[in-house]
């Protein structure tokens, strides 16, 4: 029986065309906003955070049901204190779950922007590597011609051959980086790894405009879910400071007082840490603005040099190798400028949502925060 089954399986496999198992890469056009929407739709972390709101609400309602009247008894009633403490904690947990959903959405959105721009950077790197290969090819042709007529030593030819090999390796590395960038982006938005979406939005470089840095940092930090939770925890501890038996056992007043002080220190520490991160993001973004201006001048210089070289080539005053070198220099200048533009755009967003930036930094690549898994279309 097993032998017959094996034969049937073999026959069936021969009847199936080989291309039936292959999948054509999809090439949908995606704007940045569409990519963000797809990432949010596909994120398991966001879906889990949405369910957490419902779960904690049910627990809050259950705790509220345990208090079918407003407690009026003086401190010291063990069961009333326990029920009231449970309700306060459950209410805080429920409200925090709503903050967590917003934080998860911020993190996924920031990660989607980063991975979108990573693909753009990788594409530009491939283009620059292709121009570099053309340059090396023309240099090698010239070196071989000059070597044949005895105008250069063999060492110069070997050097040109080595540059050609390096250019080929650089192009292969750039292509691998592009594949990795696509795979990471596709995983986040719910596409197959082999898909090659067309990213239609470029990066517009706009300086970060802030009238007063400290005021803006204070505003952003106050919106942070982590700082909000730390402050709310202080409020909760102050409520519980008047309860002696809220854990079911007697707790000395000094211990309860210290718990309040510890919560206040935690809140101050959380605020201070996020303030430092936010300031750092601001100043890093401003530093990139200075670098970008210099790189833009480099692009303009490379464009003019290419224009002049092409004119010289047309009248026979420049070689094709010199044109290729100018084209490669322009491609490299554009790549460096785009790299800085993408970094700057990311830092601007991170400055507005530093808690998302911190979470992604802790997660490393950000895959843990995205909650994306599998290769199904979102």
Short mmCIF file of C-alpha atoms in Angstrom, two decimals:
data_model
loop_
_atom_site.label_atom_id
_atom_site.label_comp_id
_atom_site.label_asym_id
_atom_site.label_seq_id
_atom_site.Cartn_x
_atom_site.Cartn_y
_atom_site.Cartn_z
CA UNK A 1 0.00 0.00 0.00
CA UNK A 2 2.78 2.38 0.92
CA UNK A 3 4.51 1.64 -2.38
CA UNK A 4 1.36 2.49 -4.36
CA UNK A 5 0.92 5.75 -2.42
CA UNK A 6 4.50 6.75 -3.19
CA UNK A 7 3.95 6.15 -6.90
CA UNK A 8 0.75 8.21 -6.87
CA UNK A 9 2.49 11.12 -5.15
CA UNK A 10 5.31 10.98 -7.70
CA UNK A 11 2.83 11.00 -10.62
CA UNK A 12 0.91 13.91 -9.12
CA UNK A 13 4.08 15.94 -8.69
CA UNK A 14 4.98 15.39 -12.32
CA UNK A 15 1.56 16.60 -13.44
CA UNK A 16 1.92 19.92 -11.56
CA UNK A 17 3.75 22.56 -13.64
CA UNK A 18 6.99 23.70 -11.93
CA UNK A 19 5.92 27.35 -12.06
CA UNK A 20 2.74 26.56 -10.08
CA UNK A 21 4.78 26.67 -6.87
CA UNK A 22 6.40 30.00 -7.69
CA UNK A 23 4.90 33.36 -6.74
CA UNK A 24 5.34 36.49 -8.75
CA UNK A 25 6.57 39.37 -6.60
CA UNK A 26 3.87 41.98 -6.08
CA UNK A 27 4.76 45.60 -6.86
CA UNK A 28 2.02 47.75 -5.33
CA UNK A 29 2.60 51.49 -5.14
CA UNK A 30 2.70 52.61 -1.53
CA UNK A 31 2.78 56.07 -0.02
CA UNK A 32 4.27 56.53 3.41
CA UNK A 33 0.81 56.98 4.95
CA UNK A 34 -0.43 53.79 3.29
CA UNK A 35 2.57 51.90 4.66
CA UNK A 36 1.83 53.20 8.17
CA UNK A 37 -1.82 52.17 7.87
CA UNK A 38 -0.83 48.69 6.70
CA UNK A 39 1.67 48.30 9.53
CA UNK A 40 -0.94 49.30 12.12
CA UNK A 41 -3.46 46.88 10.57
CA UNK A 42 -0.93 44.05 10.58
CA UNK A 43 0.58 44.65 14.01
CA UNK A 44 -0.17 41.95 16.54
CA UNK A 45 1.08 44.21 19.33
CA UNK A 46 -1.56 46.81 18.46
CA UNK A 47 -4.28 44.16 18.32
CA UNK A 48 -3.17 42.82 21.68
CA UNK A 49 -3.20 46.33 23.17
CA UNK A 50 -6.75 46.83 21.91
CA UNK A 51 -7.86 43.62 23.61
CA UNK A 52 -6.05 44.66 26.78
CA UNK A 53 -8.34 47.68 27.08
CA UNK A 54 -11.38 45.40 27.06
CA UNK A 55 -9.78 42.98 29.51
CA UNK A 56 -8.78 45.62 32.05
CA UNK A 57 -12.18 47.29 31.76
CA UNK A 58 -13.88 44.05 32.75
CA UNK A 59 -11.55 43.72 35.73
CA UNK A 60 -12.25 47.32 36.70
CA UNK A 61 -15.99 46.72 36.56
CA UNK A 62 -15.60 43.59 38.67
CA UNK A 63 -13.66 45.57 41.27
CA UNK A 64 -16.32 48.28 41.21
CA UNK A 65 -19.02 45.68 41.82
CA UNK A 66 -17.25 44.74 45.02
CA UNK A 67 -18.02 48.25 46.27
CA UNK A 68 -21.76 48.61 45.91
CA UNK A 69 -21.65 51.67 48.11
CA UNK A 70 -19.29 54.57 48.73
CA UNK A 71 -17.22 53.61 51.74
CA UNK A 72 -17.87 55.90 54.66
CA UNK A 73 -16.22 53.87 57.39
CA UNK A 74 -13.07 55.36 58.94
CA UNK A 75 -9.66 53.91 58.02
CA UNK A 76 -9.06 50.54 59.60
CA UNK A 77 -11.83 48.47 58.01
CA UNK A 78 -9.75 45.75 56.42
CA UNK A 79 -12.25 44.56 53.79
CA UNK A 80 -13.35 48.01 52.73
CA UNK A 81 -9.74 49.13 52.34
CA UNK A 82 -8.86 46.05 50.27
CA UNK A 83 -11.86 46.50 47.96
CA UNK A 84 -11.22 50.20 47.55
CA UNK A 85 -7.49 49.66 46.85
CA UNK A 86 -8.35 47.01 44.27
CA UNK A 87 -10.70 49.40 42.50
CA UNK A 88 -8.14 52.20 42.43
CA UNK A 89 -5.47 49.86 41.04
CA UNK A 90 -7.86 48.35 38.48
CA UNK A 91 -8.99 51.77 37.35
CA UNK A 92 -5.40 52.92 36.88
CA UNK A 93 -4.57 49.74 34.97
CA UNK A 94 -7.55 50.27 32.66
CA UNK A 95 -6.65 53.90 31.96
CA UNK A 96 -3.05 52.91 31.38
CA UNK A 97 -4.10 50.27 28.87
CA UNK A 98 -5.58 53.05 26.73
CA UNK A 99 -2.30 54.96 26.96
CA UNK A 100 -0.45 51.78 26.03
CA UNK A 101 -2.52 51.39 22.88
CA UNK A 102 -1.54 54.89 21.76
CA UNK A 103 2.10 54.15 22.61
CA UNK A 104 2.03 50.92 20.59
CA UNK A 105 0.51 52.76 17.63
CA UNK A 106 3.18 55.46 17.89
CA UNK A 107 5.91 52.83 17.94
CA UNK A 108 4.57 50.93 14.93
CA UNK A 109 4.09 54.17 12.97
CA UNK A 110 7.65 55.31 13.73
CA UNK A 111 9.01 51.89 12.81
CA UNK A 112 7.08 51.93 9.53
CA UNK A 113 8.61 55.30 8.63
CA UNK A 114 12.09 54.05 9.46
CA UNK A 115 11.76 50.89 7.40
CA UNK A 116 10.17 52.80 4.50
CA UNK A 117 13.13 55.16 4.44
CA UNK A 118 15.57 52.27 4.90
CA UNK A 119 14.35 50.88 1.57
CA UNK A 120 14.81 54.26 -0.11
CA UNK A 121 18.35 54.49 1.28
CA UNK A 122 19.15 50.96 0.13
CA UNK A 123 17.84 51.70 -3.37
CA UNK A 124 20.03 54.78 -3.62
CA UNK A 125 22.99 52.77 -2.38
CA UNK A 126 22.43 50.24 -5.18
CA UNK A 127 22.30 53.04 -7.76
CA UNK A 128 25.54 54.50 -6.44
CA UNK A 129 27.18 51.06 -6.49
CA UNK A 130 26.05 50.54 -10.10
CA UNK A 131 27.63 53.84 -11.13
CA UNK A 132 30.75 52.88 -9.21
CA UNK A 133 30.90 49.62 -11.15
CA UNK A 134 30.58 51.49 -14.46
CA UNK A 135 33.41 53.76 -13.39
CA UNK A 136 35.62 50.81 -12.44
CA UNK A 137 34.80 49.08 -15.74
CA UNK A 138 35.88 52.08 -17.80
CA UNK A 139 38.98 52.52 -15.68
CA UNK A 140 39.88 48.89 -16.26
CA UNK A 141 39.34 49.23 -20.01
CA UNK A 142 41.61 52.26 -20.11
CA UNK A 143 44.21 50.50 -17.97
CA UNK A 144 44.24 47.46 -20.26
CA UNK A 145 44.59 49.63 -23.36
CA UNK A 146 47.41 51.65 -21.82
CA UNK A 147 49.15 48.49 -20.60
CA UNK A 148 49.07 46.96 -24.08
CA UNK A 149 50.93 49.93 -25.51
CA UNK A 150 53.35 50.10 -22.60
CA UNK A 151 52.07 53.36 -21.10
CA UNK A 152 51.51 51.93 -17.57
CA UNK A 153 53.24 49.20 -15.58
CA UNK A 154 51.57 45.90 -14.73
CA UNK A 155 51.07 47.05 -11.14
CA UNK A 156 48.69 49.76 -12.35
CA UNK A 157 46.70 47.19 -14.33
CA UNK A 158 46.51 44.91 -11.30
CA UNK A 159 45.26 47.86 -9.23
CA UNK A 160 42.54 48.58 -11.79
CA UNK A 161 41.50 44.92 -11.76
CA UNK A 162 41.34 45.00 -7.96
CA UNK A 163 39.15 48.11 -8.06
CA UNK A 164 36.84 46.32 -10.48
CA UNK A 165 36.55 43.36 -8.12
CA UNK A 166 35.84 45.70 -5.20
CA UNK A 167 33.15 47.51 -7.20
CA UNK A 168 31.45 44.21 -8.03
CA UNK A 169 31.53 43.18 -4.38
CA UNK A 170 30.15 46.56 -3.32
CA UNK A 171 27.24 46.19 -5.73
CA UNK A 172 26.43 42.69 -4.48
CA UNK A 173 26.55 43.93 -0.88
CA UNK A 174 24.26 46.85 -1.74
CA UNK A 175 21.78 44.48 -3.40
CA UNK A 176 21.82 42.25 -0.32
CA UNK A 177 21.18 45.30 1.87
CA UNK A 178 18.23 46.21 -0.35
CA UNK A 179 16.80 42.70 -0.09
CA UNK A 180 17.13 42.86 3.69
CA UNK A 181 15.49 46.29 3.81
CA UNK A 182 12.59 45.04 1.70
CA UNK A 183 12.20 41.89 3.81
CA UNK A 184 12.09 43.92 7.01
CA UNK A 185 9.63 46.42 5.56
CA UNK A 186 7.42 43.73 4.03
CA UNK A 187 7.27 41.82 7.30
CA UNK A 188 6.09 44.95 9.08
CA UNK A 189 3.32 45.82 6.61
CA UNK A 190 2.19 42.25 5.92
CA UNK A 191 3.61 41.59 2.45
CA UNK A 192 5.52 38.54 1.26
CA UNK A 193 9.33 38.73 1.61
CA UNK A 194 9.82 38.59 -2.18
CA UNK A 195 7.39 41.42 -2.89
CA UNK A 196 8.89 44.63 -4.16
CA UNK A 197 6.45 47.47 -3.44
CA UNK A 198 7.09 50.74 -5.23
CA UNK A 199 7.61 53.41 -2.59
CA UNK A 200 6.30 56.57 -4.19
CA UNK A 201 7.06 59.09 -1.43
CA UNK A 202 10.51 60.58 -1.23
CA UNK A 203 12.01 62.47 1.70
CA UNK A 204 11.44 66.20 1.93
CA UNK A 205 14.11 67.85 4.02
CA UNK A 206 12.58 70.46 6.30
CA UNK A 207 14.52 71.87 9.27
CA UNK A 208 13.13 71.22 12.72
CA UNK A 209 11.44 74.43 13.82
CA UNK A 210 11.19 74.93 17.59
CA UNK A 211 10.74 78.40 19.10
CA UNK A 212 11.79 77.40 22.61
CA UNK A 213 13.53 74.07 23.15
CA UNK A 214 12.84 73.70 26.88
CA UNK A 215 9.16 74.57 26.51
CA UNK A 216 8.76 72.06 23.71
CA UNK A 217 10.65 69.37 25.60
CA UNK A 218 8.40 69.93 28.61
CA UNK A 219 5.27 69.64 26.47
CA UNK A 220 6.42 66.44 24.82
CA UNK A 221 7.51 64.82 28.08
CA UNK A 222 4.18 65.63 29.70
CA UNK A 223 2.46 63.68 26.90
CA UNK A 224 4.60 60.60 27.51
CA UNK A 225 2.69 57.48 28.61
CA UNK A 226 5.56 56.42 30.86
CA UNK A 227 5.72 59.77 32.65
CA UNK A 228 1.94 59.85 32.93
CA UNK A 229 1.92 56.39 34.53
CA UNK A 230 4.66 57.36 36.98
CA UNK A 231 2.67 60.44 38.05
CA UNK A 232 -0.54 58.44 38.38
CA UNK A 233 1.30 55.89 40.50
CA UNK A 234 2.26 58.69 42.88
CA UNK A 235 -1.41 59.68 43.14
CA UNK A 236 -2.36 56.06 43.84
CA UNK A 237 0.27 55.70 46.56
CA UNK A 238 -0.95 58.90 48.19
CA UNK A 239 -4.47 57.47 48.31
CA UNK A 240 -3.16 54.25 49.83
CA UNK A 241 -1.08 56.15 52.36
CA UNK A 242 -4.22 56.50 54.49
CA UNK A 243 -5.06 52.78 54.28
CA UNK A 244 -3.54 50.50 56.89
CA UNK A 245 -4.88 47.14 55.68
CA UNK A 246 -5.26 47.53 51.90
CA UNK A 247 -3.01 44.51 51.28
CA UNK A 248 -4.90 42.39 53.80
CA UNK A 249 -2.22 42.88 56.44
CA UNK A 250 -1.29 45.82 58.62
CA UNK A 251 1.23 48.15 57.03
CA UNK A 252 2.99 50.73 59.24
CA UNK A 253 2.45 54.38 58.36
CA UNK A 254 6.18 55.02 57.87
CA UNK A 255 6.33 52.21 55.30
CA UNK A 256 3.37 53.69 53.43
CA UNK A 257 4.96 57.13 53.55
CA UNK A 258 8.21 55.76 52.12
CA UNK A 259 6.27 54.09 49.30
CA UNK A 260 4.92 57.51 48.33
CA UNK A 261 8.41 58.98 48.38
CA UNK A 262 9.72 56.11 46.25
CA UNK A 263 6.94 56.63 43.71
CA UNK A 264 7.80 60.34 43.56
CA UNK A 265 11.46 59.48 42.93
CA UNK A 266 10.45 57.06 40.17
CA UNK A 267 8.32 59.75 38.55
CA UNK A 268 11.14 62.29 38.74
CA UNK A 269 13.58 59.76 37.28
CA UNK A 270 11.24 58.84 34.40
CA UNK A 271 10.71 62.49 33.57
CA UNK A 272 14.42 63.32 33.74
CA UNK A 273 15.38 60.38 31.52
CA UNK A 274 12.86 61.27 28.85
CA UNK A 275 13.84 64.94 28.96
CA UNK A 276 17.45 63.96 28.27
CA UNK A 277 16.45 61.71 25.38
CA UNK A 278 14.21 64.38 23.86
CA UNK A 279 16.89 67.07 24.08
CA UNK A 280 19.42 64.70 22.54
CA UNK A 281 17.08 63.98 19.63
CA UNK A 282 16.61 67.70 19.05
CA UNK A 283 20.30 68.55 19.01
CA UNK A 284 21.17 65.51 16.87
CA UNK A 285 18.57 66.63 14.34
CA UNK A 286 19.99 70.16 14.27
CA UNK A 287 23.50 68.76 13.76
CA UNK A 288 22.29 66.78 10.76
CA UNK A 289 20.84 69.95 9.29
CA UNK A 290 24.32 71.44 9.17
CA UNK A 291 25.71 68.28 7.56
CA UNK A 292 22.90 68.19 5.02
CA UNK A 293 23.60 71.69 3.79
CA UNK A 294 27.22 70.78 3.16
CA UNK A 295 26.18 67.61 1.33
CA UNK A 296 23.74 69.54 -0.83
CA UNK A 297 26.58 71.81 -1.91
CA UNK A 298 28.52 68.66 -2.75
CA UNK A 299 25.64 67.44 -4.93
CA UNK A 300 25.51 70.77 -6.78
CA UNK A 301 29.26 70.66 -7.33
CA UNK A 302 29.07 67.07 -8.63
CA UNK A 303 26.20 67.98 -10.97
CA UNK A 304 28.15 70.89 -12.42
CA UNK A 305 31.27 68.76 -12.78
CA UNK A 306 29.26 66.13 -14.66
CA UNK A 307 27.74 68.77 -16.94
CA UNK A 308 31.16 70.20 -17.79
CA UNK A 309 32.66 66.74 -18.31
CA UNK A 310 29.86 65.78 -20.72
CA UNK A 311 30.43 68.96 -22.71
CA UNK A 312 34.13 68.18 -22.90
CA UNK A 313 33.35 64.61 -23.95
CA UNK A 314 31.10 65.86 -26.75
CA UNK A 315 33.94 67.94 -28.19
CA UNK A 316 36.55 65.24 -27.63
CA UNK A 317 38.29 66.83 -24.66
CA UNK A 318 37.29 64.14 -22.13
CA UNK A 319 37.15 60.36 -22.18
CA UNK A 320 34.18 58.09 -21.46
CA UNK A 321 36.02 56.97 -18.33
CA UNK A 322 36.06 60.56 -17.06
CA UNK A 323 32.31 60.86 -17.68
CA UNK A 324 31.74 57.61 -15.78
CA UNK A 325 33.85 58.92 -12.91
CA UNK A 326 31.78 62.12 -12.76
CA UNK A 327 28.54 60.13 -12.85
CA UNK A 328 29.78 57.93 -10.02
CA UNK A 329 30.77 60.98 -7.96
CA UNK A 330 27.29 62.47 -8.40
CA UNK A 331 25.58 59.19 -7.45
CA UNK A 332 27.72 58.93 -4.32
CA UNK A 333 26.97 62.53 -3.36
CA UNK A 334 23.23 61.96 -3.78
CA UNK A 335 23.40 58.78 -1.72
CA UNK A 336 25.10 60.55 1.17
CA UNK A 337 22.59 63.40 1.04
CA UNK A 338 19.63 61.00 1.06
CA UNK A 339 21.15 59.10 3.97
CA UNK A 340 21.28 62.27 6.05
CA UNK A 341 17.81 63.37 4.92
CA UNK A 342 16.30 60.06 6.04
CA UNK A 343 18.10 60.17 9.38
CA UNK A 344 16.91 63.73 9.91
CA UNK A 345 13.30 62.88 9.07
CA UNK A 346 13.43 59.97 11.52
CA UNK A 347 14.87 62.12 14.31
CA UNK A 348 12.18 64.75 13.75
CA UNK A 349 9.46 62.16 14.27
CA UNK A 350 11.33 60.63 17.19
CA UNK A 351 11.57 64.07 18.80
CA UNK A 352 7.76 64.29 18.79
CA UNK A 353 7.32 60.73 20.12
CA UNK A 354 10.47 59.98 22.13
CA UNK A 355 8.78 57.13 24.05
CA UNK A 356 8.34 55.28 20.74
CA UNK A 357 11.98 55.95 19.88
CA UNK A 358 13.14 54.59 23.25
CA UNK A 359 10.99 51.49 22.87
CA UNK A 360 12.36 50.78 19.40
CA UNK A 361 15.91 51.35 20.62
CA UNK A 362 15.40 48.88 23.46
CA UNK A 363 13.92 46.34 21.04
CA UNK A 364 16.93 46.71 18.75
CA UNK A 365 15.51 46.49 15.25
CA UNK A 366 12.02 47.26 16.45
CA UNK A 367 10.65 43.90 15.40
CA UNK A 368 9.48 43.17 18.92
CA UNK A 369 7.38 46.31 19.00
CA UNK A 370 5.85 45.86 15.59
CA UNK A 371 4.16 42.62 16.44
CA UNK A 372 4.31 41.61 12.79
CA UNK A 373 4.73 37.98 12.04
CA UNK A 374 4.14 35.65 9.16
CA UNK A 375 4.05 36.51 5.47
CA UNK A 376 0.35 37.05 4.87
CA UNK A 377 -0.90 40.17 3.20
CA UNK A 378 -2.24 42.69 5.69
#
